[in-house]
Amino acid sequence: MKFFTELCRYFVQITTGILIVCAVNFLLYGFEDMPGSTLWQILLSGFLTALATAIAYSFEPKSTKQFILMTAIHYIVLCIIMIFLGNSFGWLSLNFAGIIMMAISVALVYAFTMLVTYLTSKKDADDLTKALENRKSKH
């Protein structure tokens, strides 16, 4: 059940990040209308990258070195997924510039997801600490 819950959380965060990156790209490149198929492509991209993320983070790293290695491998896997999908969807040209732009887009979504995770986890931890302090002061 925890895997499914995490998959849902990652899906919402990653899909939101992809949507933001797509919106910025549409503004930068002067597209006024977004094809309806792009919404389904964003959802599919969000799901597949969320699935990869949920699988990657279902393993608990035993050291900082393992965490860094796992994060690097995870980022590379996300880039591969998004380059494949981006090419299939016509989001990028399969050349050096297109691949670099997709890697930057993946990094932006990754940073967005990490920030949201940090902020929500910090709030949850602060709320838990406050509840424990209140409970301790009552006893």
XYZ file of N, CA and C in Angstrom:
417
model
N 0.820 -1.195 0.000
C 0.000 0.000 0.000
C 0.863 1.259 0.000
N 2.017 1.189 0.712
C 2.901 2.346 0.767
C 3.424 2.683 -0.634
N 3.751 1.663 -1.423
C 4.247 1.884 -2.780
C 3.209 2.647 -3.602
N 1.941 2.244 -3.521
C 0.882 2.899 -4.281
C 0.703 4.343 -3.820
N 0.759 4.568 -2.516
C 0.631 5.924 -1.971
C 1.765 6.814 -2.471
N 2.986 6.281 -2.432
C 4.140 7.039 -2.917
C 4.036 7.286 -4.420
N 3.586 6.287 -5.165
C 3.403 6.442 -6.610
C 2.433 7.584 -6.896
N 1.339 7.638 -6.166
C 0.353 8.718 -6.351
C 0.959 10.081 -6.016
N 1.696 10.143 -4.917
C 2.323 11.411 -4.510
C 3.323 11.864 -5.571
N 4.176 10.955 -6.024
C 5.144 11.304 -7.057
C 4.452 11.699 -8.359
N 3.384 10.991 -8.705
C 2.658 11.304 -9.934
C 2.149 12.742 -9.913
N 1.542 13.142 -8.816
C 1.007 14.505 -8.719
C 2.140 15.531 -8.788
N 3.199 15.307 -8.028
C 4.303 16.266 -8.000
C 5.029 16.339 -9.345
N 5.354 15.197 -9.914
C 6.105 15.169 -11.172
C 5.255 15.701 -12.321
N 4.000 15.305 -12.374
C 3.121 15.778 -13.449
C 2.942 17.286 -13.363
N 2.824 17.815 -12.162
C 2.738 19.265 -11.984
C 4.017 19.925 -12.481
N 5.161 19.357 -12.125
C 6.438 19.893 -12.600
C 6.547 19.863 -14.115
N 6.140 18.760 -14.732
C 6.185 18.649 -16.192
C 5.258 19.688 -16.815
N 4.087 19.861 -16.245
C 3.136 20.846 -16.760
C 3.722 22.257 -16.699
N 4.396 22.578 -15.600
C 5.020 23.904 -15.464
C 6.116 24.086 -16.519
N 6.972 23.075 -16.674
C 8.049 23.158 -17.670
C 7.457 23.292 -19.073
N 6.418 22.532 -19.375
C 5.774 22.628 -20.692
C 5.173 24.024 -20.903
N 4.538 24.559 -19.882
C 3.936 25.893 -20.006
C 5.010 26.942 -20.281
N 6.132 26.857 -19.574
C 7.236 27.799 -19.800
C 7.792 27.630 -21.209
N 7.992 26.383 -21.629
C 8.494 26.131 -22.984
C 7.535 26.658 -24.050
N 6.237 26.488 -23.831
C 5.261 26.994 -24.795
C 5.354 28.511 -24.883
N 5.546 29.185 -23.742
C 5.698 30.641 -23.749
C 6.986 31.055 -24.461
N 8.086 30.381 -24.143
C 9.389 30.732 -24.724
C 9.426 30.542 -26.233
N 8.759 29.489 -26.706
C 8.805 29.189 -28.133
C 7.623 29.772 -28.900
N 6.780 30.543 -28.222
C 5.717 31.280 -28.887
C 4.516 30.474 -29.341
N 4.315 29.290 -28.757
C 3.121 28.518 -29.094
C 1.934 29.124 -28.360
N 0.893 29.404 -29.097
C -0.279 30.001 -28.467
C -1.288 28.956 -28.026
N -1.394 27.885 -28.771
C -2.346 26.829 -28.450
C -1.605 25.529 -28.182
N -2.123 24.789 -27.226
C -1.539 23.488 -26.908
C -2.461 22.409 -27.476
N -1.911 21.505 -28.258
C -2.753 20.411 -28.775
C -3.320 19.583 -27.617
N -4.529 19.118 -27.770
C -5.167 18.300 -26.734
C -4.372 17.048 -26.401
N -3.682 16.499 -27.382
C -2.896 15.286 -27.138
C -1.753 15.543 -26.157
N -1.304 16.785 -26.063
C -0.201 17.110 -25.144
C -0.598 16.840 -23.693
N -1.850 17.052 -23.346
C -2.298 16.777 -21.971
C -2.136 15.295 -21.639
N -2.515 14.425 -22.568
C -2.359 12.986 -22.344
C -0.885 12.598 -22.315
N -0.091 13.255 -23.127
C 1.343 12.989 -23.140
C 1.992 13.396 -21.815
N 1.545 14.520 -21.259
C 2.047 14.962 -19.958
C 1.655 13.954 -18.879
N 0.410 13.491 -18.913
C -0.033 12.501 -17.925
C 0.749 11.197 -18.045
N 0.967 10.726 -19.266
C 1.740 9.498 -19.468
C 3.187 9.696 -19.006
N 3.774 10.825 -19.340
C 5.144 11.122 -18.901
C 5.220 11.173 -17.385
N 4.248 11.822 -16.774
C 4.208 11.898 -15.318
C 4.078 10.524 -14.687
N 3.215 9.681 -15.256
C 3.032 8.348 -14.691
C 4.291 7.502 -14.815
N 4.891 7.474 -16.011
C 6.071 6.623 -16.210
C 7.259 7.086 -15.360
N 7.455 8.385 -15.251
C 8.563 8.869 -14.417
C 8.245 8.717 -12.931
N 6.973 8.823 -12.563
C 6.588 8.573 -11.167
C 6.795 7.106 -10.814
N 6.482 6.217 -11.748
C 6.692 4.784 -11.522
C 8.180 4.495 -11.322
N 9.024 5.072 -12.180
C 10.475 4.893 -12.029
C 10.949 5.457 -10.693
N 10.383 6.580 -10.282
C 10.762 7.212 -9.015
C 10.318 6.364 -7.832
N 9.089 5.874 -7.873
C 8.594 5.043 -6.772
C 9.423 3.765 -6.637
N 9.811 3.193 -7.761
C 10.660 1.993 -7.711
C 12.030 2.344 -7.151
N 12.623 3.421 -7.654
C 13.969 3.815 -7.206
C 14.000 4.109 -5.713
N 12.995 4.809 -5.230
C 13.002 5.208 -3.823
C 12.339 4.192 -2.900
N 11.989 3.024 -3.446
C 11.494 1.957 -2.570
C 12.662 1.249 -1.891
N 13.877 1.477 -2.410
C 15.089 0.929 -1.805
C 15.708 1.984 -0.905
N 16.026 1.598 0.302
C 16.596 2.532 1.267
C 18.125 2.491 1.165
N 18.745 3.615 0.754
C 20.214 3.621 0.686
C 20.815 3.515 2.093
N 21.935 2.813 2.187
C 22.556 2.575 3.487
C 23.612 3.619 3.832
N 23.972 4.448 2.873
C 24.985 5.468 3.122
C 24.729 6.667 2.219
N 25.415 7.752 2.512
C 25.311 8.947 1.683
C 25.819 8.660 0.279
N 26.879 7.891 0.190
C 27.453 7.530 -1.119
C 26.423 6.761 -1.947
N 25.721 5.805 -1.343
C 24.690 5.054 -2.056
C 23.541 5.966 -2.470
N 23.166 6.908 -1.592
C 22.086 7.838 -1.911
C 22.451 8.692 -3.126
N 23.675 9.199 -3.147
C 24.125 10.024 -4.267
C 24.159 9.204 -5.556
N 24.672 7.984 -5.482
C 24.721 7.104 -6.652
C 23.308 6.777 -7.136
N 22.409 6.462 -6.203
C 21.030 6.141 -6.558
C 20.349 7.352 -7.214
N 20.604 8.538 -6.680
C 20.019 9.751 -7.238
C 20.538 10.000 -8.650
N 21.835 9.800 -8.867
C 22.415 9.988 -10.200
C 21.832 8.989 -11.199
N 21.748 7.732 -10.802
C 21.178 6.701 -11.679
C 19.710 7.009 -11.961
N 18.989 7.417 -10.931
C 17.575 7.766 -11.084
C 17.412 8.911 -12.080
N 18.241 9.937 -11.975
C 18.176 11.074 -12.894
C 18.451 10.623 -14.335
N 19.439 9.771 -14.519
C 19.768 9.270 -15.852
C 18.607 8.461 -16.428
N 17.991 7.624 -15.593
C 16.825 6.837 -16.037
C 15.686 7.768 -16.441
N 15.436 8.810 -15.642
C 14.383 9.765 -15.986
C 14.689 10.465 -17.306
N 15.958 10.832 -17.512
C 16.345 11.463 -18.783
C 16.099 10.520 -19.950
N 16.460 9.261 -19.794
C 16.250 8.284 -20.871
C 14.757 8.148 -21.175
N 13.946 8.024 -20.127
C 12.492 7.912 -20.324
C 11.966 9.137 -21.069
N 12.367 10.318 -20.607
C 11.826 11.542 -21.182
C 12.384 11.825 -22.582
N 13.607 11.429 -22.853
C 14.141 11.591 -24.212
C 13.381 10.672 -25.169
N 13.141 9.437 -24.749
C 12.368 8.506 -25.574
C 10.956 9.045 -25.806
N 10.278 9.445 -24.707
C 8.911 9.957 -24.847
C 8.891 11.265 -25.630
N 9.831 12.156 -25.306
C 9.895 13.440 -25.997
C 10.088 13.278 -27.493
N 10.915 12.342 -27.870
C 11.111 12.058 -29.285
C 9.832 11.474 -29.894
N 9.201 10.554 -29.179
C 7.952 9.934 -29.665
C 6.834 10.958 -29.811
N 6.781 11.934 -28.900
C 5.714 12.934 -28.900
C 6.039 14.142 -29.782
N 7.271 14.212 -30.285
C 7.661 15.370 -31.082
C 8.010 16.579 -30.232
N 8.362 16.331 -28.961
C 8.714 17.429 -28.050
C 10.146 17.884 -28.236
N 10.978 17.042 -28.859
C 12.377 17.405 -29.019
C 12.932 16.817 -30.295
N 13.993 17.456 -30.766
C 14.756 16.900 -31.883
C 15.805 15.986 -31.281
N 15.963 14.834 -31.870
C 16.916 13.864 -31.341
C 18.326 14.229 -31.820
N 18.815 15.360 -31.285
C 20.175 15.806 -31.548
C 20.753 16.325 -30.226
N 21.982 16.775 -30.250
C 22.651 17.195 -29.022
C 21.861 18.279 -28.282
N 21.440 19.313 -28.999
C 20.704 20.415 -28.374
C 19.378 19.933 -27.767
N 18.670 19.076 -28.491
C 17.401 18.563 -27.994
C 17.575 17.720 -26.743
N 18.611 16.893 -26.743
C 18.880 16.040 -25.582
C 19.287 16.888 -24.374
N 20.107 17.908 -24.603
C 20.519 18.795 -23.503
C 19.304 19.548 -22.945
N 18.433 20.030 -23.826
C 17.229 20.735 -23.350
C 16.333 19.805 -22.536
N 16.225 18.551 -22.955
C 15.401 17.612 -22.195
C 16.057 17.315 -20.850
N 17.377 17.162 -20.829
C 18.082 16.918 -19.561
C 17.890 18.093 -18.610
N 17.912 19.315 -19.138
C 17.664 20.500 -18.304
C 16.218 20.504 -17.808
N 15.288 20.153 -18.677
C 13.872 20.092 -18.273
C 13.668 19.054 -17.173
N 14.300 17.891 -17.330
C 14.207 16.849 -16.296
C 14.809 17.369 -14.989
N 15.928 18.067 -15.073
C 16.552 18.620 -13.861
C 15.630 19.628 -13.182
N 14.929 20.443 -13.959
C 14.002 21.416 -13.374
C 12.835 20.716 -12.675
N 12.286 19.699 -13.315
C 11.197 18.937 -12.687
C 11.718 18.226 -11.437
N 12.928 17.698 -11.506
C 13.554 17.020 -10.370
C 13.700 18.000 -9.211
N 14.197 19.205 -9.496
C 14.373 20.223 -8.454
C 13.026 20.631 -7.855
N 12.017 20.805 -8.715
C 10.680 21.154 -8.242
C 10.141 20.069 -7.305
N 10.274 18.826 -7.715
C 9.780 17.707 -6.912
C 10.520 17.609 -5.579
N 11.833 17.799 -5.616
C 12.617 17.760 -4.372
C 12.201 18.886 -3.430
N 11.965 20.082 -3.981
C 11.546 21.224 -3.160
C 10.185 20.959 -2.518
N 9.240 20.479 -3.308
C 7.903 20.186 -2.766
C 7.988 19.094 -1.699
N 8.766 18.052 -1.970
C 8.938 16.973 -0.988
C 9.559 17.500 0.293
N 10.592 18.337 0.166
C 11.246 18.913 1.348
C 10.260 19.753 2.158
N 9.534 20.632 1.481
C 8.616 21.524 2.190
C 7.492 20.757 2.883
N 6.921 19.763 2.194
C 5.829 19.011 2.816
C 6.359 18.115 3.933
N 7.530 17.520 3.741
C 8.114 16.667 4.790
C 8.483 17.495 6.013
N 9.026 18.690 5.774
C 9.391 19.565 6.890
C 8.149 19.970 7.674
N 7.088 20.320 6.961
C 5.844 20.699 7.638
C 5.299 19.529 8.447
N 5.301 18.334 7.858
C 4.829 17.150 8.572
C 5.678 16.889 9.818
N 6.990 17.022 9.690
C 7.888 16.804 10.830
C 7.664 17.857 11.909
N 7.488 19.113 11.499
C 7.226 20.181 12.472
C 5.904 19.942 13.198
N 4.877 19.529 12.457
C 3.578 19.237 13.075
C 3.686 18.078 14.060
N 4.424 17.047 13.691
C 4.617 15.890 14.569
C 5.386 16.288 15.824
N 6.430 17.075 15.672
C 7.214 17.548 16.816
C 6.336 18.369 17.759
N 5.541 19.244 17.192
C 4.644 20.074 18.001
C 3.632 19.205 18.750
N 3.066 18.222 18.085
C 2.102 17.313 18.717
C 2.773 16.522 19.854
N 3.985 16.063 19.641
C 4.706 15.331 20.690
C 5.033 16.234 21.874
N 5.410 17.471 21.586
C 5.688 18.421 22.677
C 4.435 18.712 23.479
N 3.309 18.895 22.775
C 2.043 19.139 23.469
C 1.639 17.937 24.310
N 1.846 16.766 23.774
C 1.512 15.537 24.497
C 2.398 15.369 25.727
N 3.688 15.674 25.562
C 4.637 15.545 26.660
C 4.323 16.553 27.772
N 3.928 17.771 27.402
C 3.633 18.801 28.404
C 2.359 18.493 29.188
N 1.451 17.693 28.615
C 0.209 17.327 29.299
C 0.437 16.227 30.328
N 1.530 15.480 30.183
C 1.793 14.356 31.097
C 2.690 14.776 32.173
